[in-house]
Amino acid sequence: MDTKILQYTPFTSFVHPSFWHKLAENKINIDRLCDSAKNIFGYYCNLDATNCLVEVECTAFNKVFVLPKNCYYAHGILYNKNTIEDFKEVDKNKLLQEEGNRIGKLIESGKCLEDPSLLVNFLVLSYADLKKYKFYYWFAFPTPIDAILLINKPPAKVGEVFTVEQIEVIKEKYLTIEDARKRSFFILENIGHGFKIHALSDVISESDRENNFKGTDLTKIYFGFSDPSEYVNPGWQLRIFTAFLSYLCPNLCGGAINFIAIKLKRQLTIDESIVYVARMPEKSINFSDEVKWIGWELNSVGKYLPRVVSMADSMDPEKLAETSVNLNLKLMRWRIVPELNLDAIAETKCLLLGAGTLGCSVARNLLSWGVNWVTFVDYGNVSYSNPVRQNLFKHEDAQFSRPKASTAAKRLLEIYPALTTKGISLHIPMPGHPIGDSTRDQTIKDIDTLEKLIIEHDIVYLLTDSRESRWLPTVLANFHGKIVINAALGFDSYLVMRHGTRKSPPEPIDYQKYERKGLKCIPGNHLGCYFCNDVTAPGNSMRDRTLDQQCTVTRPAVSNIAGSLAVELMTTLLQHELREFAPAYIVASSAQRTEAEALPEGILGILPHSIRGVISSFEQILPATENFSQCIACSHKILEEYSKRKVDFILDALNTSKYLEDLTGITEMMKESHEDIIECADSDFELSD
């Protein structure tokens, strides 16, 4: 019979959808602009093998890769390019040659003797279009072009070579190899009265290549491998095994040797296994020389071209949304702010007190920053004047007079279904709004509900349309150590501020390192709240007011600007190393104004105490104030009284705002101030006589 070249069954790649999910996740969160080589893992299987598959899935990126049962390692290298142009312009032959040379060095070093699985390698060149969820890719399975085996008789099934008893012994010996690395390639020796399985490193010496198998009866030796090919032709890995043997065992070159391809069936039989008697290449392959490598995979139509797969339809919509909505944020970390801690923002639970113009604006900006938990509190219903200014409502909401809080939450879910959100219709009790016996029980319930909501959340936004409605949330949030962001509007002006915390830092803070020349550094727990700059208690701002005075009448842009700044102030605060204890600054004196240093910046810029802006002049200033010791909302006296009397204290404050002035000493302070003025006037009058 004429001598023929033994044909191999090329490896076929099979990419599980989870692989693309993980690749996209890694690209966005970890690799970013890095397109250097990454080590990955694949696997192949000789149990009921089909089509000589090498499979990759999401676990391919694990540092510690756990093989599926009855599978074997395939070691991969991934080159994921940043642009489609980079992907197209890669020199494919050069890349394959470089990868082949790396494999050659592994063989020369002897590492493949200790770990034979290193002989099975693959290369993936890819580009991920993360906007359209399309993935372009090309697999290669490198092997030397000269690794050719010749045969002069057809391959034979094991049943034609061995007896039934011998096959059973071979199977048992094979299955006793527990390490998949050793079972991928091995040596089977016929010792007359049975068989013995050897690891490659037990028989072959890397340091004494010339004596390997010297004087050995090669008719008794079978070079074995776990074969994933379902065909008569052996799997592709026999080709690299041939190159490996020709280098480490030059005595085999030009001679005929036996190979046994082990194919398992579901019942763990090896009856389909095949024995090949083949002649080795005449010359030993020297990897130090220029060896030509081949192995690019043909595409589905049999051409040497890359493949493309679209994952848009197969990805879960909510998972797709979770990845997509934060794409802009994650791209920030590629170049602009790599230190940005997105988890600190995403995990923050935000309570929005007010679902009107400010509440809607704040909510949309929170979504843009990746916040995953938003709760609305509002007592009103959508009116016809609302939808044009409050961007979470529609005309039909006004037609049916739907509750603002629950409707706003519903609209957010329509925008981002994975969000955790709810809306609660709740009346916030206010000083100067007395309660009667008929409303007492409900008021107490409202206070209890509001307190529970504040405890459940991390940040409280004060976005209501009256000054007095902000008092109780300020007291409760301060008492429970929550971060408070306040936004208030005028006709063409706005105030956005963070309340100073009344918590004590877990460890002492050395504020000296935060001091700057010419600036007064006010620690975060010494900053004032919204009420610290006003020495009067909040009263009923709706009494004796005309319609334009009862509504928040502003230029349209004011609320959007203030809502955006409120969220930006929060995110800047969350990125500061001191969080709510972060200091704010003011110029120490007018004399030092010109020599004052610039405000210190964090990763998102400076962190002010408050932002005051005027649209009519397009001006903005950043004042900072210390807390007021007699503040009717955050002073020690108020918090101490609340701690002692709880609801009774609040009820007293609701029924008469003067109670707060008396409690904090403001009444006495004002009286003294008034008396000073009168005495001065009387004295002047007397002198004039």
XYZ file of C-alpha atoms in Angstrom:
689
model
C 0.000 0.000 0.000
C 1.261 3.483 -0.854
C 2.465 5.714 1.941
C 0.016 8.482 2.776
C 0.119 11.559 4.948
C -2.019 11.117 8.051
C -4.811 13.688 7.987
C -5.733 15.448 11.225
C -9.144 16.717 12.340
C -8.708 20.459 12.976
C -9.950 21.893 16.225
C -13.270 23.728 16.041
C -13.954 26.604 18.418
C -17.204 26.730 20.343
C -17.836 29.979 22.203
C -20.491 29.942 24.899
C -22.554 33.168 25.160
C -21.314 33.650 28.722
C -17.801 34.161 27.341
C -18.906 37.323 25.514
C -20.746 38.580 28.589
C -17.596 38.207 30.662
C -15.381 39.697 27.962
C -17.626 42.781 27.788
C -17.673 43.103 31.581
C -13.878 42.836 31.803
C -13.375 45.309 28.981
C -15.511 47.965 30.667
C -14.485 47.428 34.277
C -10.924 46.101 34.181
C -9.089 46.184 30.842
C -10.473 49.472 29.530
C -7.907 50.705 26.972
C -5.469 47.867 27.616
C -5.344 45.475 24.660
C -2.292 43.434 25.614
C -2.355 39.632 25.686
C -4.486 37.963 28.365
C -4.194 34.344 29.455
C -7.468 32.449 29.253
C -8.551 28.815 29.451
C -10.593 26.539 27.255
C -11.270 22.835 27.338
C -11.930 19.843 25.111
C -13.549 16.515 25.852
C -13.087 12.926 24.584
C -16.339 11.657 26.131
C -18.874 11.168 23.307
C -16.727 13.635 21.405
C -18.186 15.643 18.534
C -16.411 17.769 15.956
C -13.103 18.098 17.854
C -14.346 21.052 19.883
C -12.355 23.474 22.001
C -14.843 25.344 24.177
C -14.594 28.632 26.042
C -17.095 30.133 28.486
C -17.185 32.796 31.197
C -14.830 30.776 33.427
C -12.131 31.128 30.771
C -10.990 34.317 32.526
C -10.605 32.728 35.972
C -7.113 32.687 37.420
C -7.836 29.268 38.886
C -9.659 27.330 36.188
C -11.741 24.324 37.195
C -12.248 21.791 34.410
C -15.646 20.261 33.699
C -15.696 16.513 34.344
C -13.894 14.321 31.753
C -12.434 17.405 30.059
C -8.891 18.557 29.388
C -7.071 21.880 29.439
C -6.612 24.090 26.417
C -4.393 27.077 27.162
C -5.366 30.269 25.388
C -4.078 33.747 24.686
C -6.607 36.542 24.045
C -5.857 39.723 22.129
C -8.939 41.959 22.375
C -8.378 45.107 20.317
C -9.784 48.558 21.063
C -11.054 49.382 17.569
C -12.227 47.469 14.533
C -9.354 49.078 12.608
C -6.823 47.659 15.087
C -8.472 44.260 14.726
C -8.251 44.349 10.929
C -4.709 45.674 10.781
C -3.138 42.978 12.964
C -0.495 40.985 11.045
C -2.135 37.570 11.467
C 0.863 35.559 10.262
C 3.244 37.431 12.534
C 0.916 37.014 15.513
C 0.591 33.271 14.883
C 4.336 32.922 14.454
C 4.993 34.724 17.755
C 2.538 32.475 19.536
C 4.125 29.397 17.945
C 7.580 30.503 19.053
C 6.254 30.839 22.606
C 4.956 27.263 22.473
C 8.288 26.110 21.086
C 10.065 27.632 24.072
C 7.685 25.782 26.404
C 8.674 22.495 24.748
C 12.405 23.317 24.791
C 12.282 24.285 28.475
C 10.819 20.938 29.487
C 7.683 22.500 30.980
C 5.502 20.420 28.664
C 7.049 17.275 30.111
C 5.856 18.163 33.588
C 2.519 19.514 32.333
C 1.623 17.887 28.973
C -1.590 19.911 28.769
C 0.577 22.896 27.767
C 0.845 21.299 24.326
C -2.762 22.220 23.526
C -2.898 25.938 22.812
C -5.186 28.370 21.088
C -5.113 32.030 20.166
C -8.089 34.402 20.028
C -7.982 37.721 18.204
C -11.117 39.772 18.876
C -12.815 43.138 18.879
C -15.861 43.904 21.055
C -18.319 46.489 19.737
C -19.929 47.195 23.087
C -22.476 49.660 21.757
C -24.034 47.160 19.339
C -23.017 44.030 21.273
C -21.252 42.575 18.281
C -18.073 40.559 18.723
C -15.586 39.971 15.928
C -13.196 37.106 16.534
C -10.782 34.631 15.012
C -9.382 31.483 16.628
C -6.056 29.866 15.818
C -4.630 26.536 17.014
C -0.870 26.840 16.398
C 1.122 23.855 15.173
C 4.376 23.482 13.162
C 3.782 22.915 9.464
C 6.462 20.179 9.402
C 4.780 18.002 12.050
C 3.694 15.374 9.518
C 3.056 11.669 10.100
C 3.054 9.053 7.300
C 1.001 5.852 7.317
C 1.031 2.820 5.044
C -1.959 1.040 6.523
C -5.355 2.273 7.679
C -5.955 3.181 11.324
C -7.422 0.319 13.373
C -9.924 0.271 16.197
C -8.574 -1.064 19.475
C -10.672 -4.200 19.076
C -8.628 -5.100 15.999
C -5.327 -4.739 17.877
C -6.052 -5.898 21.434
C -8.182 -8.587 23.036
C -11.288 -7.757 25.019
C -9.402 -8.443 28.235
C -6.527 -6.197 27.181
C -8.913 -3.374 26.272
C -10.493 -3.599 29.707
C -7.058 -3.391 31.367
C -6.070 -0.402 29.202
C -9.314 1.356 30.114
C -8.782 0.778 33.827
C -5.178 2.000 33.636
C -6.284 5.084 31.697
C -9.079 5.983 34.122
C -6.728 5.693 37.109
C -4.835 8.772 35.875
C -6.488 11.350 38.140
C -4.630 14.433 36.909
C -6.217 15.670 33.684
C -2.875 17.218 32.719
C -1.199 13.801 32.741
C -4.151 12.101 31.049
C -4.155 14.467 28.066
C -0.858 12.886 26.834
C 0.760 9.735 28.239
C 2.669 6.588 27.309
C 1.143 3.084 27.376
C 3.600 0.188 27.649
C 2.775 -3.457 26.904
C 4.717 -5.379 29.567
C 3.687 -8.850 28.351
C 1.443 -9.871 31.186
C -0.408 -6.556 31.173
C -0.006 -2.848 30.560
C 1.577 0.041 32.384
C 0.771 3.736 32.010
C 3.634 6.231 32.279
C 3.592 9.991 32.598
C 5.712 11.580 29.864
C 8.203 12.892 32.422
C 8.738 9.339 33.767
C 10.035 8.067 30.417
C 11.390 11.079 28.548
C 14.377 13.124 29.722
C 14.706 16.765 28.710
C 18.428 16.863 29.585
C 19.370 13.651 27.700
C 17.382 13.884 24.485
C 19.732 11.702 22.419
C 19.138 8.651 24.614
C 15.363 8.833 24.849
C 13.964 5.459 23.639
C 17.407 4.350 22.549
C 17.329 0.551 22.261
C 13.626 0.437 23.249
C 11.312 -2.105 21.614
C 8.931 0.433 20.121
C 6.403 -2.247 19.173
C 5.571 -2.427 22.893
C 5.152 1.344 23.275
C 1.988 3.322 22.484
C 2.046 7.094 22.606
C -1.400 7.948 23.941
C -3.605 11.012 23.960
C -7.204 11.831 24.849
C -8.808 12.394 21.463
C -11.781 14.797 21.013
C -12.249 13.804 17.358
C -15.322 11.761 16.461
C -13.741 10.809 13.146
C -11.174 8.238 12.060
C -8.669 11.037 11.589
C -7.028 11.939 14.921
C -7.549 15.249 16.682
C -5.395 18.276 15.932
C -3.355 17.920 19.106
C -1.610 14.830 17.713
C 0.202 17.197 15.367
C 1.802 19.232 18.163
C 2.446 15.974 20.057
C 4.384 14.782 17.007
C 6.505 17.951 17.024
C 7.091 17.536 20.756
C 8.290 13.912 20.335
C 10.500 14.726 17.365
C 12.330 17.372 19.402
C 12.752 15.500 22.700
C 13.168 12.020 21.176
C 15.288 12.342 18.000
C 15.777 8.534 18.013
C 12.141 8.241 16.936
C 12.608 10.349 13.806
C 12.197 8.449 10.545
C 10.889 5.353 12.352
C 7.427 3.882 12.790
C 5.774 4.236 16.174
C 2.365 3.462 17.658
C -0.203 6.044 18.732
C -3.390 5.286 20.603
C -6.227 7.831 20.531
C -8.481 7.232 23.539
C -12.161 8.001 22.870
C -14.568 7.479 25.752
C -18.237 6.629 25.402
C -20.942 7.490 27.930
C -20.577 4.056 29.594
C -16.839 4.821 29.985
C -15.837 2.255 27.400
C -12.913 2.816 25.013
C -14.117 0.540 22.186
C -14.138 3.457 19.708
C -10.483 4.277 20.403
C -8.100 4.045 17.463
C -4.522 2.819 17.035
C -2.290 4.460 14.430
C 1.002 3.058 13.188
C 2.788 6.034 11.717
C 6.244 7.041 10.603
C 7.732 10.070 12.296
C 9.239 13.048 10.402
C 12.713 12.301 9.074
C 14.289 15.262 10.894
C 13.913 16.440 14.447
C 12.070 19.758 14.667
C 14.397 22.324 16.226
C 12.368 25.136 17.740
C 15.429 27.355 17.986
C 15.414 27.520 14.190
C 12.788 29.342 12.179
C 9.795 26.995 12.381
C 6.739 27.900 10.335
C 3.487 27.711 12.268
C -0.029 27.308 10.922
C -3.445 26.975 12.526
C -5.915 29.800 11.792
C -9.440 28.401 11.928
C -11.665 28.460 8.858
C -14.937 30.334 9.221
C -18.394 28.772 8.745
C -18.103 28.885 4.938
C -14.623 27.378 4.868
C -12.597 30.559 4.353
C -9.729 32.023 6.333
C -11.733 34.940 7.659
C -12.881 36.079 11.115
C -16.352 35.476 12.484
C -18.864 37.886 13.989
C -21.557 37.171 16.540
C -24.336 39.482 17.743
C -25.397 39.091 21.366
C -28.085 41.787 21.317
C -30.987 39.332 21.165
C -29.624 36.722 23.542
C -28.667 39.016 26.419
C -31.183 39.451 29.206
C -32.793 42.923 28.823
C -32.332 43.878 32.463
C -28.718 42.739 32.454
C -28.209 44.638 29.230
C -29.709 47.736 30.859
C -27.506 47.394 33.937
C -24.417 47.274 31.741
C -25.500 50.020 29.368
C -26.801 52.663 31.763
C -23.470 52.878 33.521
C -21.356 52.760 30.379
C -20.717 56.516 30.467
C -19.644 56.298 34.107
C -17.288 53.408 33.514
C -15.770 55.118 30.494
C -14.893 58.025 32.810
C -12.546 55.665 34.615
C -10.590 54.821 31.472
C -8.793 58.168 31.269
C -10.531 61.017 33.092
C -11.041 59.781 36.676
C -9.579 56.263 37.034
C -9.874 56.515 40.847
C -13.650 57.056 40.685
C -15.442 54.751 43.131
C -18.705 53.971 41.360
C -19.764 51.421 43.975
C -19.855 54.118 46.641
C -22.416 55.969 44.522
C -24.399 52.962 43.307
C -24.864 51.572 46.818
C -26.095 54.868 48.291
C -29.778 54.901 49.246
C -31.294 58.294 48.503
C -34.463 59.698 50.086
C -36.007 62.554 48.106
C -38.364 64.691 50.198
C -40.313 66.370 47.447
C -41.256 64.979 44.031
C -41.857 68.272 42.295
C -39.609 70.258 39.998
C -36.523 69.760 42.147
C -37.342 66.129 42.990
C -37.744 65.145 39.345
C -34.514 66.894 38.385
C -32.547 65.306 41.216
C -33.944 61.841 40.454
C -32.902 61.931 36.798
C -29.403 63.053 37.721
C -29.130 60.298 40.339
C -29.933 57.769 37.617
C -27.182 59.249 35.448
C -24.703 58.686 38.277
C -25.740 55.054 38.678
C -27.616 55.332 41.986
C -29.661 52.143 42.415
C -32.019 53.154 45.238
C -34.329 56.180 45.140
C -37.372 56.810 47.372
C -39.798 59.697 46.833
C -41.872 61.347 49.557
C -44.547 63.849 48.551
C -48.100 64.635 49.646
C -49.302 66.277 46.456
C -50.916 65.138 43.212
C -49.916 65.965 39.659
C -51.653 69.110 38.386
C -51.932 70.465 34.861
C -49.179 72.987 35.446
C -46.664 70.312 36.505
C -45.660 68.194 33.454
C -43.992 71.018 31.518
C -41.662 71.708 34.452
C -41.480 68.366 36.250
C -39.915 65.938 33.820
C -41.197 62.652 35.286
C -44.863 63.462 34.691
C -47.169 63.387 31.662
C -50.416 65.133 30.801
C -52.464 62.032 31.633
C -51.030 62.049 35.164
C -52.597 65.460 35.643
C -55.876 64.304 34.091
C -56.194 61.592 36.717
C -54.623 63.708 39.484
C -52.155 60.910 40.259
C -50.023 61.029 43.424
C -46.686 62.637 42.687
C -44.511 60.292 44.741
C -45.728 56.952 43.365
C -46.023 58.323 39.821
C -42.441 59.601 39.888
C -41.249 56.174 41.087
C -43.213 54.453 38.316
C -41.645 56.709 35.686
C -38.144 55.945 36.960
C -38.831 52.229 36.594
C -39.935 52.805 33.016
C -36.574 54.437 32.388
C -34.476 51.893 34.315
C -36.298 48.674 35.333
C -33.479 47.440 37.591
C -33.823 50.426 39.930
C -35.091 49.965 43.479
C -37.622 52.744 43.949
C -40.924 53.553 45.600
C -43.121 56.566 46.200
C -44.791 57.361 49.512
C -47.587 59.870 49.934
C -46.772 61.470 53.246
C -47.536 64.797 54.863
C -44.439 66.185 56.594
C -45.493 67.850 59.862
C -44.326 71.488 60.038
C -43.713 74.022 62.823
C -46.263 76.782 62.859
C -48.940 74.444 61.502
C -50.850 73.509 64.679
C -52.558 70.143 64.903
C -55.889 69.427 66.503
C -57.136 66.392 68.330
C -58.588 64.939 65.131
C -55.227 64.964 63.347
C -52.954 64.105 66.275
C -52.865 60.326 65.692
C -52.200 60.692 61.977
C -49.479 63.249 62.628
C -47.748 60.871 65.021
C -47.924 58.131 62.367
C -46.449 60.509 59.796
C -43.584 61.392 62.140
C -42.893 57.703 62.752
C -42.966 56.896 59.012
C -40.645 59.777 58.189
C -38.166 58.737 60.868
C -38.120 55.128 59.645
C -37.494 56.297 56.074
C -34.595 58.492 57.170
C -33.071 55.602 59.141
C -33.339 53.309 56.073
C -31.535 55.717 53.747
C -28.018 57.130 53.554
C -28.682 60.563 52.090
C -31.692 62.819 52.604
C -32.500 65.429 49.963
C -34.559 68.423 51.127
C -36.499 69.426 48.005
C -39.803 70.616 49.397
C -41.401 73.942 48.474
C -41.498 75.578 51.909
C -38.974 76.415 54.549
C -40.909 74.913 57.445
C -41.297 71.509 55.754
C -37.517 71.106 55.923
C -37.289 71.509 59.700
C -38.387 68.066 60.898
C -36.309 66.128 58.322
C -33.303 68.243 59.303
C -33.749 67.357 62.975
C -34.291 63.649 62.317
C -31.470 63.330 59.781
C -29.025 65.092 62.098
C -30.087 62.951 65.030
C -29.535 59.729 63.051
C -26.274 60.876 61.456
C -27.451 61.029 57.849
C -25.986 63.155 55.069
C -28.379 65.976 54.126
C -28.359 67.803 50.791
C -30.584 70.863 50.618
C -31.782 72.748 47.539
C -33.893 75.902 47.731
C -35.085 78.194 44.941
C -35.834 81.870 44.452
C -37.187 83.534 41.330
C -33.789 83.700 39.663
C -31.562 82.333 42.431
C -30.795 79.058 44.118
C -29.063 77.669 47.166
C -27.579 74.177 47.223
C -25.782 73.028 50.354
C -24.661 70.061 52.361
C -25.585 70.143 56.030
C -22.778 69.719 58.480
C -22.879 66.379 60.250
C -23.367 66.077 63.995
C -21.675 62.698 64.108
C -18.256 62.252 65.607
C -15.608 60.761 63.310
C -14.714 57.139 64.119
C -11.091 58.220 64.512
C -9.620 61.669 65.203
C -8.996 63.629 62.003
C -5.878 65.731 61.626
C -7.378 68.746 59.871
C -4.003 70.502 59.832
C -3.057 68.643 56.659
C -6.167 70.087 55.001
C -5.404 73.693 55.946
C -4.524 76.194 53.207
C -2.867 79.579 53.433
C -5.334 82.454 53.667
C -8.337 80.127 54.062
C -10.305 79.176 57.120
C -10.813 75.412 57.226
C -14.166 74.403 58.742
C -14.404 70.667 59.542
C -17.453 68.828 58.251
C -18.894 68.345 61.723
C -18.675 72.099 62.381
C -20.532 73.220 59.263
C -23.979 74.759 59.563
C -27.333 73.536 58.303
C -30.028 75.334 56.312
C -31.461 76.892 59.487
C -28.153 77.981 61.032
C -28.155 81.251 59.088
C -31.666 82.232 60.211
C -32.314 83.098 63.837
C -36.089 82.763 63.563
C -38.096 79.598 63.827
C -40.004 78.447 60.727
C -43.645 79.500 60.620
C -46.608 79.033 58.302
C -45.344 80.443 55.019
C -48.711 79.855 53.305
C -50.728 82.170 55.573
C -51.872 85.471 54.059
C -50.120 84.715 50.770
C -51.426 85.280 47.250
C -51.194 82.480 44.689
C -47.867 83.623 43.284
C -46.482 83.767 46.838
C -47.752 80.291 47.704
C -46.144 78.659 44.629
C -42.429 78.426 43.925
C -42.267 80.857 41.020
C -38.872 80.618 39.331
C -37.220 81.018 36.003
C -37.404 77.559 34.345
C -33.660 76.847 34.372
C -33.213 77.511 38.094
C -34.643 74.197 39.316
C -32.710 72.153 36.759
C -29.451 73.862 37.650
C -30.075 73.460 41.381
C -31.147 69.808 41.017
C -28.047 68.988 39.002
C -25.736 70.768 41.421
C -27.330 68.978 44.381
C -26.464 65.588 42.882
C -22.972 66.703 41.847
C -22.396 67.940 45.403
C -23.429 64.517 46.710
C -21.164 62.564 44.348
C -18.214 64.840 45.090
C -18.836 64.322 48.816
C -18.987 60.521 48.409
C -15.653 60.519 46.571
C -13.887 62.524 49.289
C -11.791 60.438 51.657
C -13.512 62.036 54.670
C -17.040 61.927 53.226
C -19.372 63.944 55.511
C -16.412 65.030 57.665
C -14.754 66.748 54.701
C -13.972 70.416 55.464
C -15.142 73.516 53.613
C -13.263 76.801 53.245
C -13.787 80.545 53.340
C -11.289 83.355 52.986
C -9.961 84.036 56.477
C -9.986 87.825 56.103
C -10.280 90.453 53.403
C -6.583 91.237 53.853
C -5.665 87.664 52.954
C -7.976 87.407 49.951
C -5.292 88.070 47.365
C -2.794 85.631 48.883
C -5.267 82.837 49.624
C -4.370 79.473 48.129
C -6.674 77.656 45.748
C -9.324 75.414 47.264
C -8.095 71.815 47.557
C -9.513 69.417 44.996
C -10.561 65.776 45.155
C -10.946 63.480 42.181
C -14.141 65.324 41.140
C -12.905 68.790 42.038
C -13.540 71.039 45.027
C -16.135 70.273 47.719
C -17.936 73.422 48.914
C -20.322 73.809 51.821
C -22.919 75.684 49.805
C -23.463 77.012 46.308
C -25.412 80.217 45.786
C -26.203 81.253 42.247
C -28.068 84.035 40.498
C -29.268 83.514 36.946
C -29.917 87.208 36.248
C -26.190 87.958 36.548
C -24.967 84.396 35.881
C -22.926 84.503 39.063
C -22.130 81.813 41.587
C -20.404 81.976 44.977
C -19.351 79.298 47.456
C -19.924 80.541 51.008
C -19.242 78.353 54.033
C -20.681 78.910 57.505
C -20.109 77.310 60.867
C -22.951 75.789 62.810
C -24.973 78.121 65.029
C -24.978 77.080 68.669
C -28.636 78.155 69.003
C -29.876 76.721 65.719
C -33.537 75.651 65.931
C -32.804 72.479 63.859
C -29.319 71.106 64.492
C -28.036 72.585 67.763
C -27.090 70.371 70.663
C -30.057 71.679 72.680
C -32.542 70.613 69.972
C -31.053 67.172 69.461
C -30.817 66.596 73.217
C -34.456 67.573 73.694
C -35.564 65.301 70.891
C -33.566 62.444 72.398
C -35.410 62.899 75.689
C -38.959 63.654 74.583
C -39.223 62.336 70.995
C -42.758 62.873 69.626
C -43.857 65.182 72.462
C -41.015 67.537 71.607
C -42.064 67.585 67.932
C -45.721 68.180 68.772
C -44.787 71.171 70.928
C -42.730 72.570 68.047
C -45.573 72.066 65.580
C -48.171 73.859 67.640
C -46.084 76.977 68.142
C -42.834 77.873 66.444
C -42.037 80.207 69.344
C -41.353 77.078 71.396
C -38.153 76.483 69.405
C -37.004 80.068 69.897
C -37.590 79.822 73.618
C -35.848 76.447 73.865
C -32.689 77.511 72.049
C -32.423 80.920 73.720
C -33.173 82.901 70.587
C -36.075 84.680 72.308
C -33.784 85.898 75.070
C -31.098 86.841 72.591
C -33.567 88.892 70.549
C -34.941 90.520 73.668
C -31.461 91.587 74.770
C -30.744 92.911 71.334
C -34.016 94.839 71.277
C -33.417 96.323 74.743
C -29.965 97.472 73.721
C -31.460 99.396 70.840
C -34.181 100.999 72.991
C -31.734 102.036 75.717
C -29.532 103.647 73.155
C -32.482 105.531 71.702
C -33.693 106.715 75.127
C -30.252 107.948 76.055
C -29.943 109.843 72.832
C -33.327 111.379 73.327
C -32.478 112.521 76.842
C -29.215 114.119 75.736
C -31.000 116.017 72.998
C -33.143 117.720 75.571
